[in-house]
Amino acid sequence: MTAAAAARFHLLHQSAFTKSSAILSILPHSASPFFTSAASSNNSSLRCANPHLRKFSSTPIRSTLETSATNSEPSQSIVGDLLDYLNESWTQFHATAEAKRQLVAAGFCPLDENEEWELKPGGRYFFTRNMSSLVAFAIGKKFSVGNGFHVIAAHTDSPCLKLKPKSASFKSGYLMVNVQTYGGGLWHTWFDRDLSVAGRVIVRDHDGSFSHKLVKIKRPLLRVPTLAIHLNRDVNTDGFKPNLETHLIPLLATETDNLSPDLDEKSSSSPSEDSHHQLLIQILSDELGCHVRDIASIELNICDTQPSCLGGANNEFVFSGRLDNLASSFCALRALVDTCVSPEDLENEHKIRMIALFDNEEVGSDSYQGAGAPTMFEAMRRISANLGHQTVCECSFARAIRNSFLVSADMAHGVHPNFMDKHEENHRPVLQKGLVIKHNANQRYATSGVTGFLFREVAKIHNLPVQEFVVRNDMGCGSTIGPILASGVGIRTVDCGIAQLSMHSVREICGKEDVDIAYRHFKAFYRTFSSIDKKLKVDF
């Protein structure tokens, strides 16, 4: 039974059936009565098209708790599904592909940015870019051009190590893999971890065309060993200060002269022979079921193989890599899907509900697939023009932007119990206490007095807790995609996130309850923001 499956089982039965759970916990995932496959029941054609699709239940998990807002419907816990998503999404490519799969399973129609779009009110659609960013939207049946968009934006990338274009290295009888650092990671946490590779591969097909394939080697393949304390006596007093170019190089294997003749023959015609170790390329080809010579290009991340799971004495924490920012991405994804389950959900909607999941936030967003590109706003213009059955004039599109609202969702800094002085004394977000609204007078976050108020009003109506955060004046402040998108065309924006510890570590921590609170807050935003927004007049 997988760690995610065990976590989901615990969520369903933490308050009862202790003896039964002990028996059922040994059952395989497919044998458990609590795991149904949406793909097998509702999407057989999708499964047949790709026999490697992982089974996933798109049916929300119902807990015994009632919502704090109205008690009109049972609360839904998505924590078990989040663990599945995290374990599937080792890279930004896998995160996007898994989001795409879930959207298709939920009835969203895929679009191609290179083709004409045919949209209609009540329709649900999505498209991907570079298979590392995604935009999905649901059109209200009462939408008219100029009504605007309600958007939740997040990002799919996380700090990691990436293979260099020429990664093969030989040192002291070892096969080593040269890497480059991506983003601002806590790189010392990557030492002595069971690592592997995942990403995408361009494969040459028999007809001379090329295919884009995702790959993930689940077994431990690499390791960055630390230096023994006997050879570094001062490490505990002077600190661990590795040189990122010379010390942060994963070990792949011991060098051998007895290379398999079959491996040597297969690798001799590979375009990657001089750039990457033959052994690594062979492992990739075995995983993909193709010849070594057909691997034309690779783009791989180094990934930690330890599964995401629940932890803590009461299983109250989520222990995982990539929480920043896949936790936000998944909460946004599920909130959109679950507020558009039936046609009635969009019957009285005048706006367009949207999510935008971008790549490359950790390195500034200035890329084809990042928030710095006009991807989201181009989509908004295309949607408006398509539904208006004509070219949308600047004034109508400008009205749509003025009537829109963006929630920039990115993980927040929870107060560290051992380093409380790193937080401003009146702004110390804690785990399990709800979404954190982020403020910065120097516009590192896009929250204003107005946007923060509106987002808090959503929480107030639904009795959801919120927290506030500002950084100390004597410390630097990070940033998000919020200011980038807000300044792009002038869309009202609030920055928020789930409080977490160990941000940018190979292994991060957040509160289980906060995941469900964020999910409920995002759903409430889609369903009630319009009614709140119309009550406030600022510029008139």
XYZ file of C-alpha atoms in Angstrom:
540
model
C 0.000 0.000 0.000
C 1.465 3.361 -0.988
C 2.168 6.142 1.501
C -0.481 8.315 -0.163
C -3.016 5.499 -0.008
C -2.309 4.948 3.661
C -2.710 8.669 4.280
C -6.056 8.738 2.495
C -7.234 5.737 4.491
C -6.265 7.496 7.705
C -8.185 10.601 6.675
C -11.329 8.589 6.097
C -11.143 6.562 9.286
C -9.102 8.483 11.818
C -12.055 8.767 14.213
C -13.392 5.202 14.012
C -12.870 1.612 12.948
C -9.396 1.316 14.459
C -9.329 -2.470 14.369
C -10.767 -2.640 10.863
C -8.255 -0.124 9.581
C -5.406 -2.244 10.846
C -6.666 -5.136 8.748
C -7.510 -3.134 5.643
C -4.210 -1.262 5.665
C -2.456 -4.341 4.324
C -4.691 -4.480 1.272
C -3.216 -3.351 -2.057
C -4.411 0.017 -3.408
C -6.649 -1.552 -6.060
C -8.333 -3.890 -3.570
C -9.483 -1.190 -1.183
C -13.192 -0.332 -1.415
C -12.353 3.326 -0.763
C -10.380 3.778 -3.997
C -12.441 3.970 -7.158
C -10.998 4.850 -10.513
C -12.737 7.666 -12.338
C -10.752 6.703 -15.395
C -12.109 3.140 -15.315
C -15.711 4.091 -14.725
C -16.164 7.246 -16.742
C -13.227 7.544 -19.073
C -12.568 4.121 -20.542
C -11.656 5.590 -23.901
C -9.046 7.815 -22.260
C -7.569 4.853 -20.417
C -7.433 2.760 -23.571
C -5.624 5.544 -25.401
C -2.930 5.516 -22.732
C -2.683 2.213 -20.841
C -0.116 3.707 -18.462
C -2.556 6.164 -16.887
C -2.451 5.935 -13.106
C -5.795 5.222 -11.495
C -7.216 8.243 -9.719
C -10.526 9.000 -8.123
C -11.893 12.360 -9.208
C -14.729 11.861 -6.728
C -14.036 14.167 -3.779
C -13.247 12.446 -0.503
C -16.016 13.161 2.002
C -15.029 13.534 5.610
C -17.304 13.339 8.622
C -16.765 17.003 9.386
C -19.255 19.660 8.344
C -18.260 22.913 6.685
C -17.820 25.814 9.019
C -19.650 28.131 6.656
C -23.222 26.950 6.357
C -23.253 23.279 7.465
C -25.321 22.679 4.342
C -22.943 20.115 2.859
C -20.239 17.819 4.212
C -16.687 19.095 4.066
C -14.385 17.573 1.463
C -10.822 16.652 2.343
C -8.417 16.723 -0.573
C -5.295 15.899 1.442
C -5.131 12.274 0.284
C -5.490 13.384 -3.321
C -2.841 16.063 -2.777
C -0.404 13.352 -1.664
C -1.163 11.410 -4.837
C -0.603 14.548 -6.904
C 2.695 15.299 -5.202
C 3.937 11.750 -5.637
C 3.011 11.836 -9.301
C 4.451 15.310 -9.927
C 8.199 14.995 -9.543
C 8.756 17.725 -12.130
C 6.853 20.692 -13.560
C 6.174 18.551 -16.640
C 4.592 15.769 -14.611
C 2.586 18.270 -12.542
C 1.147 19.780 -15.715
C 0.458 16.395 -17.285
C -1.321 15.189 -14.142
C -3.410 18.375 -13.983
C -4.272 17.854 -17.638
C -5.333 14.265 -16.975
C -7.575 15.279 -14.115
C -9.184 18.059 -16.156
C -9.944 15.660 -19.006
C -11.400 13.174 -16.514
C -13.620 15.962 -15.165
C -14.949 16.825 -18.637
C -12.786 19.828 -19.545
C -12.054 20.103 -23.269
C -8.421 20.496 -24.397
C -7.569 23.450 -26.643
C -4.599 24.044 -28.934
C -3.043 27.504 -28.826
C -2.082 27.059 -32.489
C -5.652 26.452 -33.655
C -8.945 28.364 -33.718
C -11.084 28.027 -30.615
C -14.805 27.350 -30.541
C -16.155 28.270 -27.129
C -19.623 28.533 -25.669
C -21.166 29.703 -22.375
C -21.211 26.880 -19.861
C -18.181 25.258 -21.492
C -15.033 24.125 -19.677
C -11.663 24.237 -21.408
C -7.892 24.190 -20.892
C -4.596 24.364 -22.757
C -0.952 23.721 -21.876
C 2.203 25.473 -22.941
C 5.535 23.657 -23.018
C 3.817 20.932 -20.946
C 4.997 22.908 -17.914
C 2.293 25.597 -17.659
C -1.480 25.337 -17.934
C -4.530 27.594 -18.171
C -8.013 26.174 -17.506
C -11.327 28.015 -17.403
C -15.079 27.544 -17.064
C -17.430 30.025 -18.735
C -20.507 31.167 -16.867
C -23.714 30.634 -18.803
C -24.653 34.268 -18.263
C -21.255 35.627 -19.294
C -21.138 38.562 -21.676
C -18.074 40.327 -23.028
C -16.688 42.730 -20.455
C -17.874 40.799 -17.404
C -14.395 39.751 -16.364
C -12.462 36.787 -14.989
C -11.951 35.324 -11.531
C -8.490 33.757 -11.556
C -6.331 31.756 -9.169
C -2.694 31.643 -10.297
C 0.150 29.495 -8.965
C 3.329 27.901 -10.276
C 4.440 24.363 -11.089
C 8.207 24.623 -10.599
C 10.280 24.195 -7.443
C 13.984 24.643 -6.647
C 15.904 21.587 -7.784
C 19.013 20.321 -9.491
C 18.965 19.918 -13.269
C 21.291 17.958 -15.511
C 23.716 20.075 -17.482
C 23.575 19.700 -21.295
C 26.773 17.680 -20.968
C 26.421 15.847 -17.680
C 28.868 12.944 -17.961
C 31.743 13.242 -15.499
C 34.401 10.803 -14.247
C 36.080 11.261 -10.866
C 38.282 8.871 -8.886
C 36.722 5.771 -10.453
C 33.113 7.008 -10.183
C 30.551 7.956 -12.774
C 29.281 11.387 -11.719
C 26.447 13.526 -13.105
C 27.095 17.245 -13.504
C 24.162 19.418 -12.480
C 23.177 23.055 -12.319
C 21.177 24.633 -9.515
C 17.666 25.862 -10.353
C 16.168 28.530 -8.100
C 17.131 29.387 -4.535
C 17.249 25.969 -2.952
C 18.553 24.981 0.479
C 21.200 22.915 -1.266
C 22.724 21.365 1.852
C 19.448 19.431 2.282
C 20.119 17.571 -0.969
C 23.121 15.758 0.472
C 22.696 12.140 1.600
C 19.264 11.797 0.010
C 18.044 8.945 -2.207
C 17.800 10.750 -5.543
C 16.747 9.899 -9.061
C 15.909 11.611 -12.349
C 12.658 12.663 -13.995
C 11.647 14.985 -16.785
C 11.085 14.771 -20.482
C 12.745 13.068 -23.401
C 12.448 13.757 -27.130
C 12.276 10.383 -28.897
C 12.717 9.743 -32.615
C 9.861 7.664 -34.055
C 10.110 5.081 -36.829
C 8.706 7.486 -39.436
C 11.306 10.141 -38.683
C 9.014 12.298 -36.539
C 9.666 13.061 -32.880
C 7.618 12.406 -29.746
C 7.583 14.257 -26.431
C 7.623 11.704 -23.589
C 7.747 12.070 -19.834
C 10.000 9.806 -17.820
C 10.472 9.105 -14.122
C 12.942 6.597 -12.655
C 11.348 5.754 -9.318
C 14.201 3.782 -7.777
C 17.117 5.538 -6.027
C 19.660 6.188 -8.748
C 21.875 9.012 -7.479
C 23.307 10.346 -4.255
C 25.370 13.360 -3.165
C 27.423 12.023 -0.238
C 28.629 14.330 2.520
C 32.225 14.368 3.656
C 32.870 12.350 6.831
C 33.303 14.460 9.961
C 36.741 12.902 10.463
C 37.835 14.768 7.307
C 35.925 17.953 8.150
C 36.256 18.445 11.915
C 34.990 22.033 11.940
C 31.718 21.447 10.094
C 29.573 21.637 13.245
C 31.166 24.887 14.420
C 31.944 26.680 11.160
C 28.919 25.436 9.256
C 28.459 23.299 6.170
C 29.424 25.467 3.195
C 29.623 23.298 0.078
C 30.918 24.665 -3.189
C 27.932 24.277 -5.498
C 30.086 23.634 -8.565
C 32.495 21.062 -7.175
C 30.771 19.476 -4.161
C 27.150 19.187 -5.335
C 27.734 16.481 -7.966
C 25.617 13.316 -7.670
C 27.254 9.918 -7.824
C 25.728 7.511 -10.366
C 27.900 4.356 -10.341
C 31.391 2.976 -10.057
C 33.407 3.139 -13.243
C 33.985 -0.218 -14.892
C 35.845 -1.473 -17.918
C 33.438 -4.393 -18.252
C 30.631 -2.477 -19.965
C 27.958 -4.769 -21.362
C 28.556 -5.392 -25.100
C 24.809 -5.004 -25.642
C 24.836 -1.626 -23.853
C 27.924 -0.474 -25.764
C 26.391 -1.488 -29.116
C 23.062 0.208 -28.374
C 24.759 3.375 -27.217
C 27.190 3.712 -30.104
C 24.671 5.487 -32.331
C 23.058 7.623 -29.631
C 23.351 11.405 -30.134
C 23.646 11.656 -26.350
C 26.707 9.373 -26.168
C 29.252 12.139 -25.630
C 26.994 14.293 -23.444
C 25.605 11.829 -20.892
C 26.685 8.519 -19.439
C 25.715 5.536 -21.586
C 24.444 3.810 -18.463
C 22.033 6.651 -17.700
C 20.772 6.776 -21.283
C 20.217 3.014 -21.222
C 18.172 3.299 -18.014
C 16.021 5.960 -19.682
C 15.541 3.881 -22.828
C 14.537 0.838 -20.775
C 11.967 2.919 -18.908
C 10.566 4.391 -22.131
C 10.710 1.145 -24.088
C 12.730 2.636 -26.941
C 16.186 2.175 -28.427
C 19.054 4.222 -27.054
C 19.734 5.570 -30.530
C 16.198 6.988 -30.679
C 16.728 9.301 -27.699
C 17.336 12.638 -29.367
C 17.294 15.000 -26.371
C 16.721 14.959 -22.621
C 15.661 17.575 -20.062
C 15.891 16.068 -16.601
C 15.544 17.178 -12.983
C 17.181 15.498 -10.022
C 14.383 14.414 -7.662
C 14.089 13.030 -4.148
C 12.526 9.568 -4.196
C 11.015 9.648 -0.682
C 7.212 9.677 -1.050
C 5.027 12.503 0.220
C 3.159 11.464 3.352
C 1.403 12.562 6.515
C 3.517 12.993 9.635
C 3.494 14.242 13.177
C 2.118 12.548 16.278
C -1.447 13.105 15.083
C -0.720 12.885 11.358
C -1.397 16.618 11.242
C 1.458 17.573 8.890
C 2.187 17.008 5.222
C 5.836 16.018 4.718
C 6.894 16.390 1.095
C 9.120 17.990 -1.441
C 7.738 20.613 -3.848
C 4.961 21.848 -1.547
C 6.111 25.232 -2.786
C 4.169 25.483 -4.924
C 2.339 22.312 -5.941
C 0.130 22.493 -2.854
C -1.279 25.811 -4.115
C -1.531 24.509 -7.674
C -3.519 21.468 -6.588
C -5.878 23.420 -4.322
C -6.599 25.793 -7.215
C -7.112 22.912 -9.641
C -9.537 21.056 -7.406
C -11.427 24.219 -6.469
C -12.041 24.959 -10.152
C -13.040 21.390 -10.984
C -15.306 20.977 -7.962
C -17.148 24.262 -8.535
C -17.941 23.209 -12.099
C -19.017 19.614 -11.504
C -22.554 19.981 -12.852
C -24.102 22.319 -15.444
C -26.048 23.977 -12.619
C -22.794 25.230 -11.112
C -22.390 27.663 -14.010
C -26.091 28.367 -14.590
C -26.120 31.765 -12.870
C -22.445 32.623 -13.295
C -21.730 35.926 -15.088
C -17.934 35.626 -14.960
C -15.301 33.194 -16.171
C -13.585 31.036 -13.545
C -9.942 30.386 -14.367
C -6.710 28.903 -13.044
C -3.256 29.692 -14.432
C -0.334 27.465 -13.433
C 3.008 28.845 -14.606
C 6.537 27.511 -14.847
C 9.791 29.303 -13.933
C 8.524 31.377 -11.003
C 11.526 30.310 -8.958
C 13.884 32.005 -11.427
C 11.934 35.179 -12.170
C 9.121 34.080 -14.541
C 10.773 35.610 -17.618
C 10.216 32.770 -20.059
C 7.887 31.480 -22.763
C 6.051 29.397 -20.164
C 6.406 31.789 -17.209
C 4.082 34.394 -15.761
C 6.168 37.089 -17.424
C 4.855 35.963 -20.813
C 1.403 37.285 -21.889
C -0.066 33.757 -21.874
C -2.965 34.414 -19.514
C -3.928 37.769 -20.968
C -3.738 36.476 -24.546
C -6.108 33.705 -23.460
C -8.466 36.237 -21.898
C -8.528 38.288 -25.093
C -9.124 35.199 -27.241
C -11.942 34.040 -24.976
C -13.601 37.460 -25.049
C -13.290 37.719 -28.826
C -14.582 34.199 -29.381
C -17.612 34.619 -27.157
C -18.295 38.070 -28.615
C -18.316 36.531 -32.103
C -16.214 39.451 -33.266
C -12.922 41.170 -32.676
C -13.116 42.611 -29.196
C -12.429 46.312 -29.112
C -9.966 47.683 -26.595
C -12.680 49.237 -24.458
C -14.597 45.979 -23.959
C -11.466 44.014 -23.104
C -10.315 46.815 -20.784
C -13.676 46.603 -19.000
C -13.207 42.855 -18.631
C -9.819 43.363 -16.980
C -11.204 46.064 -14.671
C -13.965 43.642 -13.651
C -11.504 40.821 -13.004
C -9.750 39.666 -9.847
C -6.630 37.536 -9.420
C -5.629 35.410 -6.435
C -1.874 34.831 -6.540
C -1.426 31.646 -4.493
C 2.089 30.848 -3.315
C 3.242 29.210 -0.104
C 3.873 31.490 2.894
C 6.459 31.561 5.680
C 5.056 30.022 8.842
C 6.759 31.082 12.046
C 9.590 28.709 12.959
C 9.418 27.777 16.678
C 13.221 27.754 16.916
C 13.675 31.045 15.052
C 10.714 33.186 16.117
C 12.816 36.360 15.920
C 12.943 36.015 12.138
C 9.297 37.138 12.008
C 7.802 40.529 12.801
C 6.253 40.040 16.235
C 2.656 40.797 15.195
C 2.766 38.844 11.935
C 3.700 35.280 12.751
C 1.541 32.879 10.737
C 1.196 29.430 12.252
C 0.302 26.123 10.681
C -3.324 24.939 10.743
C -4.729 28.490 11.025
C -5.768 29.232 7.453
C -4.485 31.072 4.403
C -1.924 33.826 4.901
C -2.551 37.157 3.155
C 0.827 38.681 2.238
C 1.567 42.413 2.394
C 4.595 44.454 1.375
C 4.710 48.239 1.147
C 7.399 48.007 -1.542
C 5.132 45.930 -3.784
C 6.983 42.642 -3.522
C 3.469 41.327 -2.993
C 0.500 42.706 -4.941
C -1.983 42.865 -2.061
C -3.595 46.272 -1.517
C -5.962 47.472 1.187
C -8.866 46.860 -1.177
C -7.874 43.436 -2.502
C -6.937 42.159 0.950
C -10.299 43.332 2.305
C -12.261 41.608 -0.477
C -10.434 38.323 -0.012
C -10.959 38.465 3.753
C -14.662 39.098 3.191
C -14.887 35.827 1.266
C -13.386 34.076 4.288
C -15.610 35.946 6.729
C -18.826 34.908 4.993
C -17.744 31.262 5.078
C -16.207 31.369 8.580
C -12.747 30.526 7.295
C -9.665 31.636 9.247
C -7.102 33.953 7.648
C -3.733 35.285 8.776
C -1.586 38.286 7.814
C 2.121 38.464 7.009
C 4.671 41.209 6.468
C 8.409 40.729 6.520
C 10.599 42.493 9.081
C 11.975 45.859 7.964
C 15.534 44.643 8.492
C 15.101 41.625 6.197
C 14.673 41.217 2.464
C 11.331 40.120 1.060
C 10.743 37.489 -1.574
C 8.180 37.960 -4.302
C 5.618 36.029 -6.339
C 3.917 36.051 -9.719
C 1.344 38.434 -8.193
C 3.120 41.739 -8.959
C 4.121 40.474 -12.410
C 0.551 39.667 -13.407
C -0.967 42.665 -11.624
C 1.272 45.094 -13.475
C 0.950 43.293 -16.818
C -2.417 44.823 -17.689
C -3.611 46.162 -14.355
C -5.666 43.363 -12.814
C -6.637 43.605 -9.129
C -4.574 41.072 -7.207
C -4.200 39.624 -3.740
C -1.184 37.543 -2.685
C -1.849 34.654 -0.315
C -0.536 31.229 0.577
C -0.522 28.243 2.899
C 1.904 28.623 5.810
C 4.807 26.190 5.691
C 8.185 25.421 7.242
C 11.443 24.430 5.517
C 10.604 26.389 2.361
C 12.935 25.472 -0.528
C 14.299 22.452 1.316
C 14.328 19.099 -0.435
C 11.693 18.162 2.157
C 9.084 20.715 3.295
C 6.258 20.813 5.860
C 2.752 22.266 5.893
C -0.391 21.698 7.934
C -2.956 19.154 6.794
C -5.862 21.365 7.878
C -4.489 24.331 5.920
C -4.722 22.380 2.678
C -8.443 21.841 3.156
C -8.974 25.417 4.338
C -7.241 26.743 1.206
C -9.370 24.472 -0.960
C -12.575 25.714 0.699
C -11.408 29.335 0.503
C -10.718 29.021 -3.228
C -14.101 27.403 -3.832
C -15.780 30.178 -1.856
C -13.901 32.743 -3.973
C -15.307 31.303 -7.195
C -18.845 31.033 -5.857
C -19.284 34.243 -3.872
C -16.746 36.862 -4.925
C -19.079 38.541 -7.436
C -21.701 39.259 -4.793
C -19.061 40.739 -2.470
C -17.294 42.761 -5.149
C -20.429 44.606 -6.263
C -20.940 45.995 -2.749
C -17.672 47.973 -2.789
C -17.101 51.070 -4.943
C -13.631 52.572 -5.072
C -13.225 54.526 -8.336
C -16.479 56.175 -9.374
